[in-house]
Coordinates of C-alpha atoms in Angstrom, one line a residue:
X1 CA -23.2 105.0 -53.9
X2 CA -25.8 104.7 -51.1
X3 CA -27.8 107.5 -52.7
X4 CA -27.9 105.7 -56.1
X5 CA -28.9 102.5 -54.4
X6 CA -31.8 104.2 -52.6
X7 CA -33.1 105.7 -55.9
X8 CA -32.8 102.3 -57.6
X9 CA -34.7 100.5 -54.9
X10 CA -37.4 103.2 -54.9
X11 CA -37.8 102.6 -58.7
X12 CA -37.9 98.9 -58.3
X13 CA -40.4 99.1 -55.5
X14 CA -42.7 101.0 -57.8
X15 CA -42.4 98.2 -60.3
X16 CA -43.2 95.6 -57.6
X17 CA -40.0 93.8 -58.3
X18 CA -38.0 94.9 -55.2
X19 CA -37.0 91.4 -53.9
X20 CA -35.8 90.1 -57.2
X21 CA -33.8 93.1 -58.3
X22 CA -32.5 93.8 -54.8
X23 CA -30.7 90.5 -55.0
X24 CA -29.3 91.4 -58.4
X25 CA -28.0 94.7 -57.1
X26 CA -26.3 93.1 -54.2
X27 CA -24.6 90.5 -56.4
X28 CA -23.4 93.0 -58.9
X29 CA -22.2 95.6 -56.4
X30 CA -20.6 93.4 -53.8
X31 CA -19.5 90.3 -55.6
X32 CA -15.9 89.1 -55.0
X33 CA -15.6 87.0 -58.1
X34 CA -14.1 89.5 -60.6
X35 CA -10.5 89.0 -61.5
X36 CA -7.7 91.2 -62.8
X37 CA -5.7 90.5 -65.9
X38 CA -3.3 88.6 -63.6
X39 CA -6.1 86.2 -62.6
X40 CA -6.1 87.6 -59.0
X41 CA -9.4 88.7 -57.4
X42 CA -10.0 92.4 -57.7
X43 CA -12.5 92.9 -55.0
X44 CA -11.1 91.0 -52.0
X45 CA -9.1 93.4 -49.9
X46 CA -5.9 92.2 -48.4
X47 CA -5.0 92.9 -44.8
X48 CA -2.1 95.4 -44.5
X49 CA 0.6 94.5 -42.1
X50 CA 2.6 97.7 -41.4
X51 CA 6.2 96.9 -40.6
X52 CA 7.5 100.4 -40.7
X53 CA 7.2 101.2 -37.1
X54 CA 8.4 97.8 -36.0
X55 CA 11.5 97.6 -38.3
X56 CA 14.4 96.9 -36.0
X57 CA 17.6 96.3 -37.9
X58 CA 20.0 96.2 -35.0
X59 CA 18.0 94.2 -32.5
X60 CA 17.9 90.6 -31.3
X61 CA 14.7 88.7 -30.7
X62 CA 14.9 86.7 -27.4
X63 CA 13.1 83.5 -28.5
X64 CA 13.2 82.3 -24.9
X65 CA 10.6 85.0 -24.0
X66 CA 8.3 84.2 -27.0
X67 CA 8.0 80.4 -27.1
X68 CA 5.0 78.9 -25.3
X69 CA 5.7 75.2 -26.0
X70 CA 8.0 73.0 -28.0
X71 CA 8.6 69.4 -28.7
X72 CA 11.9 67.8 -29.9
X73 CA 11.9 64.8 -32.2
X74 CA 15.0 62.7 -32.8
X75 CA 15.1 61.2 -36.3
X76 CA 16.5 57.7 -36.2
X77 CA 19.9 57.4 -37.8
X78 CA 20.6 54.3 -39.8
X79 CA 22.5 53.6 -43.1
X80 CA 19.2 53.7 -45.0
X81 CA 17.7 56.6 -43.2
X82 CA 20.5 59.2 -43.4
X83 CA 19.2 62.6 -44.3
X84 CA 21.5 64.9 -46.3
X85 CA 19.8 68.2 -46.9
X86 CA 16.2 68.7 -46.1
X87 CA 14.3 70.7 -48.7
X88 CA 10.8 70.0 -47.6
X89 CA 8.8 68.5 -44.7
X90 CA 5.1 67.6 -44.6
X91 CA 3.4 65.8 -41.8
X92 CA 0.8 63.2 -42.5
X93 CA -2.6 62.5 -40.8
X94 CA -1.0 60.2 -38.2
X95 CA 2.0 62.5 -37.6
X96 CA 4.5 60.9 -39.8
X97 CA 7.4 63.2 -41.0
X98 CA 7.7 63.0 -44.8
X99 CA 11.0 64.5 -45.7
X100 CA 12.4 65.6 -49.1
X101 CA 16.1 65.1 -49.2
X102 CA 18.3 66.7 -51.9
X103 CA 21.0 64.1 -51.4
X104 CA 21.0 60.5 -52.7
X105 CA 19.1 61.0 -55.9
X106 CA 16.6 63.5 -54.4
X107 CA 14.8 61.1 -52.2
X108 CA 11.8 61.0 -49.9
X109 CA 12.2 59.6 -46.4
X110 CA 9.4 58.8 -43.9
X111 CA 9.7 58.7 -40.1
X112 CA 6.9 58.1 -37.6
X113 CA 5.7 60.8 -35.1
X114 CA 8.4 59.6 -32.7
X115 CA 11.2 59.8 -35.2
X116 CA 11.5 56.1 -35.9
X117 CA 12.5 55.3 -39.5
X118 CA 9.8 53.8 -41.6
X119 CA 10.9 53.9 -45.3
X120 CA 12.9 55.5 -48.0
X121 CA 11.0 55.6 -51.3
X122 CA 13.0 53.7 -53.8
X123 CA 14.7 55.4 -56.8
X124 CA 14.4 53.7 -60.2
X125 CA 12.2 53.1 -63.2
X126 CA 9.9 50.5 -61.8
X127 CA 6.4 50.7 -60.5
X128 CA 6.3 52.8 -57.3
X129 CA 9.9 54.0 -57.8
X130 CA 11.0 57.6 -58.1
X131 CA 13.0 58.9 -61.0
X132 CA 13.9 62.4 -59.9
X133 CA 10.5 63.5 -58.7
X134 CA 9.3 67.1 -59.1
X135 CA 7.5 67.8 -55.8
X136 CA 5.3 66.1 -53.2
X137 CA 2.4 66.9 -50.8
X138 CA 0.1 65.1 -48.5
X139 CA -3.7 64.8 -49.2
X140 CA -5.4 64.9 -45.8
X141 CA -8.8 64.1 -47.4
X142 CA -7.6 60.8 -48.7
X143 CA -4.7 60.2 -46.2
X144 CA -2.3 59.7 -49.0
X145 CA 1.0 61.1 -50.3
X146 CA 1.1 62.4 -53.8
X147 CA 4.4 62.6 -55.6
X148 CA 4.7 64.6 -58.9
X149 CA 6.7 62.6 -61.4
X150 CA 6.8 64.3 -64.8
X151 CA 3.2 65.0 -65.9
X152 CA 1.6 62.3 -63.7
X153 CA 1.3 61.8 -60.0
X154 CA 2.2 58.7 -57.9
X155 CA 0.1 57.8 -54.9
X156 CA 1.4 56.3 -51.6
X157 CA -0.1 55.7 -48.2
X158 CA 1.4 57.7 -45.3
X159 CA 3.9 54.8 -44.6
X160 CA 5.2 55.0 -48.2
X161 CA 3.4 52.0 -49.7
X162 CA 2.7 52.4 -53.4
X163 CA -1.0 52.6 -54.3
X164 CA -0.7 53.3 -58.0
X165 CA -0.8 56.5 -60.0
X166 CA -3.5 59.1 -59.4
X167 CA -6.5 58.5 -61.6
X168 CA -9.8 60.3 -62.3
X169 CA -13.3 59.0 -61.6
X170 CA -13.2 57.0 -64.9
X171 CA -10.1 55.2 -64.0
X172 CA -7.9 57.1 -66.4
X173 CA -4.5 58.3 -65.3
X174 CA -4.5 62.0 -64.2
X175 CA -1.9 64.1 -66.1
X176 CA -1.0 67.7 -66.3
X177 CA -0.8 69.6 -69.7
X178 CA 1.9 71.9 -68.4
X179 CA 5.3 71.9 -66.8
X180 CA 5.6 72.8 -63.1
X181 CA 8.2 72.8 -60.3
X182 CA 5.9 72.9 -57.2
X183 CA 2.3 72.0 -56.3
X184 CA 0.0 72.1 -53.3
X185 CA -3.2 70.1 -52.7
X186 CA -6.3 72.2 -52.1
X187 CA -9.8 71.1 -50.9
X188 CA -11.1 71.3 -54.5
X189 CA -8.0 70.5 -56.6
X190 CA -4.4 71.7 -56.9
X191 CA -2.3 74.8 -57.2
X192 CA 0.9 74.6 -59.3
X193 CA 3.9 76.9 -59.6
X194 CA 4.8 76.6 -63.2
X195 CA 8.0 76.5 -65.1
X196 CA 7.2 79.5 -67.2
X197 CA 10.0 79.1 -69.7
X198 CA 8.8 75.7 -70.6
X199 CA 5.1 76.5 -71.2
X200 CA 5.8 79.1 -74.0
X201 CA 3.7 77.4 -76.7
X202 CA 0.5 77.1 -74.7
X203 CA -2.3 79.4 -73.5
X204 CA -0.5 79.3 -70.1
X205 CA 2.6 81.1 -71.5
X206 CA 3.9 83.6 -68.9
X207 CA 1.6 82.4 -66.1
X208 CA 3.3 81.5 -62.8
X209 CA 0.3 80.1 -60.9
X210 CA -2.3 77.5 -62.1
X211 CA -5.3 76.3 -60.3
X212 CA -6.8 73.0 -61.4
X213 CA -9.6 70.7 -60.4
X214 CA -8.9 67.3 -58.9
X215 CA -8.2 65.8 -62.3
X216 CA -5.5 68.5 -62.9
X217 CA -7.7 70.3 -65.5
X218 CA -6.9 74.0 -65.6
X219 CA -9.5 76.3 -63.9
X220 CA -7.5 79.5 -63.6
X221 CA -4.0 80.7 -64.6
X222 CA -2.7 83.8 -62.9
X223 CA 0.2 86.1 -62.0
X224 CA 2.4 87.1 -64.9
X225 CA 3.9 90.5 -63.8
X226 CA 5.2 90.1 -60.3
X227 CA 8.3 88.0 -60.7
X228 CA 11.3 89.9 -61.9
X229 CA 15.0 89.8 -62.2
X230 CA 15.6 86.1 -62.5
X231 CA 13.5 85.3 -59.4
X232 CA 11.1 83.3 -61.6
X233 CA 12.9 80.1 -60.7
X234 CA 12.9 80.8 -56.9
X235 CA 11.0 78.5 -54.7
X236 CA 7.6 79.7 -53.4
X237 CA 6.8 79.4 -49.7
X238 CA 3.5 77.6 -49.0
X239 CA 1.5 77.7 -45.8
X240 CA -1.8 76.0 -45.8
X241 CA -3.7 77.2 -48.9
X242 CA -1.5 80.3 -49.1
X243 CA 1.7 81.1 -51.0
X244 CA 4.3 83.9 -51.1
X245 CA 6.3 85.0 -54.1
X246 CA 9.9 86.4 -54.0
X247 CA 10.0 90.1 -54.8
X248 CA 6.3 90.5 -54.1
X249 CA 5.0 92.1 -50.9
X250 CA 1.8 90.1 -51.0
X251 CA 0.6 86.8 -49.6
X252 CA -2.0 85.1 -51.7
X253 CA -4.6 82.5 -50.7
X254 CA -6.3 79.9 -53.0
X255 CA -10.0 79.5 -52.1
X256 CA -13.1 78.5 -54.0
X257 CA -11.2 78.4 -57.3
X258 CA -9.9 81.9 -56.9
X259 CA -6.6 83.5 -56.0
X260 CA -7.1 86.3 -53.4
X261 CA -4.6 88.7 -51.8
X262 CA -4.5 87.9 -48.1
X263 CA -1.8 90.1 -46.7
X264 CA 0.2 93.0 -48.0
X265 CA 3.4 94.0 -46.2
X266 CA 4.0 97.8 -45.9
X267 CA 7.6 98.9 -45.3
X268 CA 7.9 102.0 -47.5
X269 CA 10.5 103.6 -45.2
X270 CA 12.9 100.8 -46.1
X271 CA 12.4 100.3 -49.8
X272 CA 12.1 102.3 -52.9
X273 CA 8.7 101.9 -54.6
X274 CA 8.0 101.2 -58.2
X275 CA 11.5 100.2 -59.1
X276 CA 11.5 99.2 -62.8
X277 CA 14.8 97.9 -64.2
X278 CA 15.3 96.6 -67.7
X279 CA 17.4 93.7 -66.8
X280 CA 18.9 91.7 -63.9
X281 CA 22.3 93.4 -64.0
X282 CA 20.7 96.8 -63.4
X283 CA 18.6 95.4 -60.6
X284 CA 21.7 93.9 -58.9
X285 CA 23.8 97.0 -59.3
X286 CA 21.1 99.0 -57.6
X287 CA 20.4 96.5 -54.8
X288 CA 24.1 96.0 -53.9
X289 CA 24.7 99.7 -53.7
X290 CA 21.8 100.5 -51.3
X291 CA 20.3 99.2 -48.1
X292 CA 16.9 98.7 -49.7
X293 CA 15.0 95.7 -48.3
X294 CA 12.8 93.3 -50.2
X295 CA 10.5 90.3 -49.3
X296 CA 12.3 87.1 -50.5
X297 CA 9.2 85.0 -50.0
X298 CA 10.4 83.4 -46.7
X299 CA 7.1 83.1 -44.9
X300 CA 5.3 80.6 -42.6
X301 CA 1.9 81.0 -40.9
X302 CA -0.1 79.2 -38.2
X303 CA -3.6 80.0 -36.7
X304 CA -2.1 82.6 -34.4
X305 CA 1.3 83.6 -35.7
X306 CA 3.0 84.8 -38.9
X307 CA 6.7 84.5 -39.4
X308 CA 8.4 86.3 -42.3
X309 CA 11.8 87.6 -43.4
X310 CA 12.9 90.8 -45.3
X311 CA 16.3 90.6 -47.1
X312 CA 18.9 93.2 -48.1
X313 CA 22.1 92.8 -50.1
X314 CA 23.9 95.3 -47.9
X315 CA 22.7 94.4 -44.5
X316 CA 21.5 91.4 -42.4
X317 CA 18.0 90.1 -42.9
X318 CA 15.3 91.2 -40.6
X319 CA 12.8 88.7 -39.1
X320 CA 9.3 89.6 -38.1
X321 CA 7.0 87.6 -35.8
X322 CA 3.4 88.8 -36.0
X323 CA 0.7 88.0 -33.5
X324 CA -2.3 87.8 -35.7
X325 CA -4.8 88.3 -32.8
X326 CA -3.2 91.3 -31.0
X327 CA -1.3 92.6 -34.1
X328 CA 1.9 92.9 -32.0
X329 CA 5.1 92.6 -34.0
X330 CA 8.6 91.5 -32.8
X331 CA 11.5 92.2 -35.2
X332 CA 15.2 91.9 -35.3
X333 CA 18.1 90.5 -37.3
X334 CA 19.3 88.0 -34.8
X335 CA 17.5 85.3 -32.8
X336 CA 18.9 84.8 -29.3
X337 CA 18.3 81.9 -26.9
X338 CA 18.8 81.1 -23.3
X339 CA 20.5 77.8 -23.9
X340 CA 19.8 76.5 -20.4
X341 CA 16.1 76.9 -21.0
X342 CA 15.7 75.9 -24.7
X343 CA 17.9 74.9 -27.7
X344 CA 18.6 77.2 -30.6
X345 CA 17.0 76.4 -33.9
X346 CA 16.9 77.7 -37.4
X347 CA 14.1 79.6 -39.2
X348 CA 10.8 77.7 -39.5
X349 CA 10.6 75.6 -42.7
X350 CA 7.0 74.2 -42.3
X351 CA 3.9 74.3 -40.2
X352 CA 1.6 71.6 -38.9
X353 CA -2.2 71.4 -39.1
X354 CA -2.5 71.8 -35.3
X355 CA -0.6 75.1 -35.2
X356 CA 3.1 74.3 -34.7
X357 CA 6.0 75.7 -36.6
X358 CA 8.5 73.1 -37.7
X359 CA 12.2 73.9 -37.5
X360 CA 15.6 72.2 -37.0
X361 CA 17.8 72.4 -33.9
X362 CA 21.3 73.8 -34.5
X363 CA 24.2 71.4 -34.0
X364 CA 25.8 73.9 -31.6
X365 CA 28.0 73.3 -28.5
X366 CA 25.9 76.0 -26.8
X367 CA 22.9 73.6 -26.9
X368 CA 24.8 71.1 -24.7
X369 CA 24.1 73.5 -21.8
X370 CA 20.4 72.7 -22.1
X371 CA 18.8 71.7 -18.8
X372 CA 15.4 70.2 -18.1
X373 CA 12.7 72.8 -17.9
X374 CA 9.0 73.4 -18.3
X375 CA 9.7 73.5 -22.1
X376 CA 12.0 70.5 -22.4
X377 CA 11.7 67.0 -20.9
X378 CA 14.6 65.0 -19.7
X379 CA 14.3 62.7 -22.7
X380 CA 14.4 65.6 -25.1
X381 CA 17.4 67.1 -23.2
X382 CA 19.2 63.8 -23.7
X383 CA 18.5 64.0 -27.5
X384 CA 20.3 67.3 -27.7
X385 CA 23.1 66.4 -25.3
X386 CA 24.0 63.2 -27.3
X387 CA 23.5 64.7 -30.8
X388 CA 26.5 64.7 -33.1
X389 CA 27.2 65.9 -36.7
X390 CA 26.9 62.3 -38.0
X391 CA 23.3 62.0 -36.7
X392 CA 20.1 62.9 -38.5
X393 CA 18.7 66.4 -37.7
X394 CA 16.7 67.0 -34.6
X395 CA 13.2 68.4 -35.5
X396 CA 11.6 70.9 -33.1
X397 CA 7.9 71.8 -33.1
X398 CA 7.1 75.1 -31.5
X399 CA 4.3 77.5 -30.7
X400 CA 4.6 81.2 -29.8
X401 CA 2.9 82.8 -26.8
X402 CA -0.4 84.6 -27.5

């Protein structure tokens, strides 16, 4: 290619148009704006994370050696603030915990940064009330909570006070022209995970991801070949402006109106490539009779660390903790803890903008052994020691060592 470019530049120089056409050559040859049939950028190369040499199926990960700092938050327990089953956590500009709860009519509960109860958004048909919402996210540009309710979005401040429905610059209510199950707020609009089976009569038929502008007008629809075998209704994992898809080995980022591959996980030693089954029954028959692993979409990422899980129907899942700076990888199928030093917790379920993973502390008798340490204050130790099954969950924010 360099030889061809030299010839072209020599020719253009003779025509005294070198500067103009040089710019055109660079744009054509090195642009990252072309997309595939799936709507994913063709020219942006994803970083490959090789898991083959780090794949430890019979190992434990000693979390006590990996955690650099943690902070425990006790969510206030009252009759109105009881949390049943957390399905989502987002953290607002001032540090409020906005929690999606699958119990009590699929509600949204807000606590302040210290865990004090602020508000449960009301369920009902009135203004500012939820009627089985679809999804929610926090807009850090506008410091507001957006809740998807059917084809429109309700807007609240970070304490849960209703501000009206989301409107465009002309004051008209913003609405989607498609069905979706999840959404994420971007700097220049939204990204939606669609309900594919309900968009069959539109131009978006078969597309799993939709990028829109701030008025929810479609800019790009993408990804129609990756989800297989009844995984199209699985939840995606979102981390910042990135998302993962069950049964795909790729993490995608949404930037500048494009969908770009960001990471590709390589673990060919532990999976069969190019499996192509005609239906779900064939797929399950094969997966349950082999120890093949697959990426189920469980993924969280901060500035410095990536946490992901590979699953198998015949064996325990394998967790991977990737140091993005040094490329060092820790893996294992069991997380162990020194309970005198730190409490045990579940897999991360969210991240914060300042680089913490968000998880929940296990309600384990082993955690009662916790002592004060350089990781845990006496107040935090008392939270764990006095915690019971009737209390709201204990949230833990944690960072890994670099």
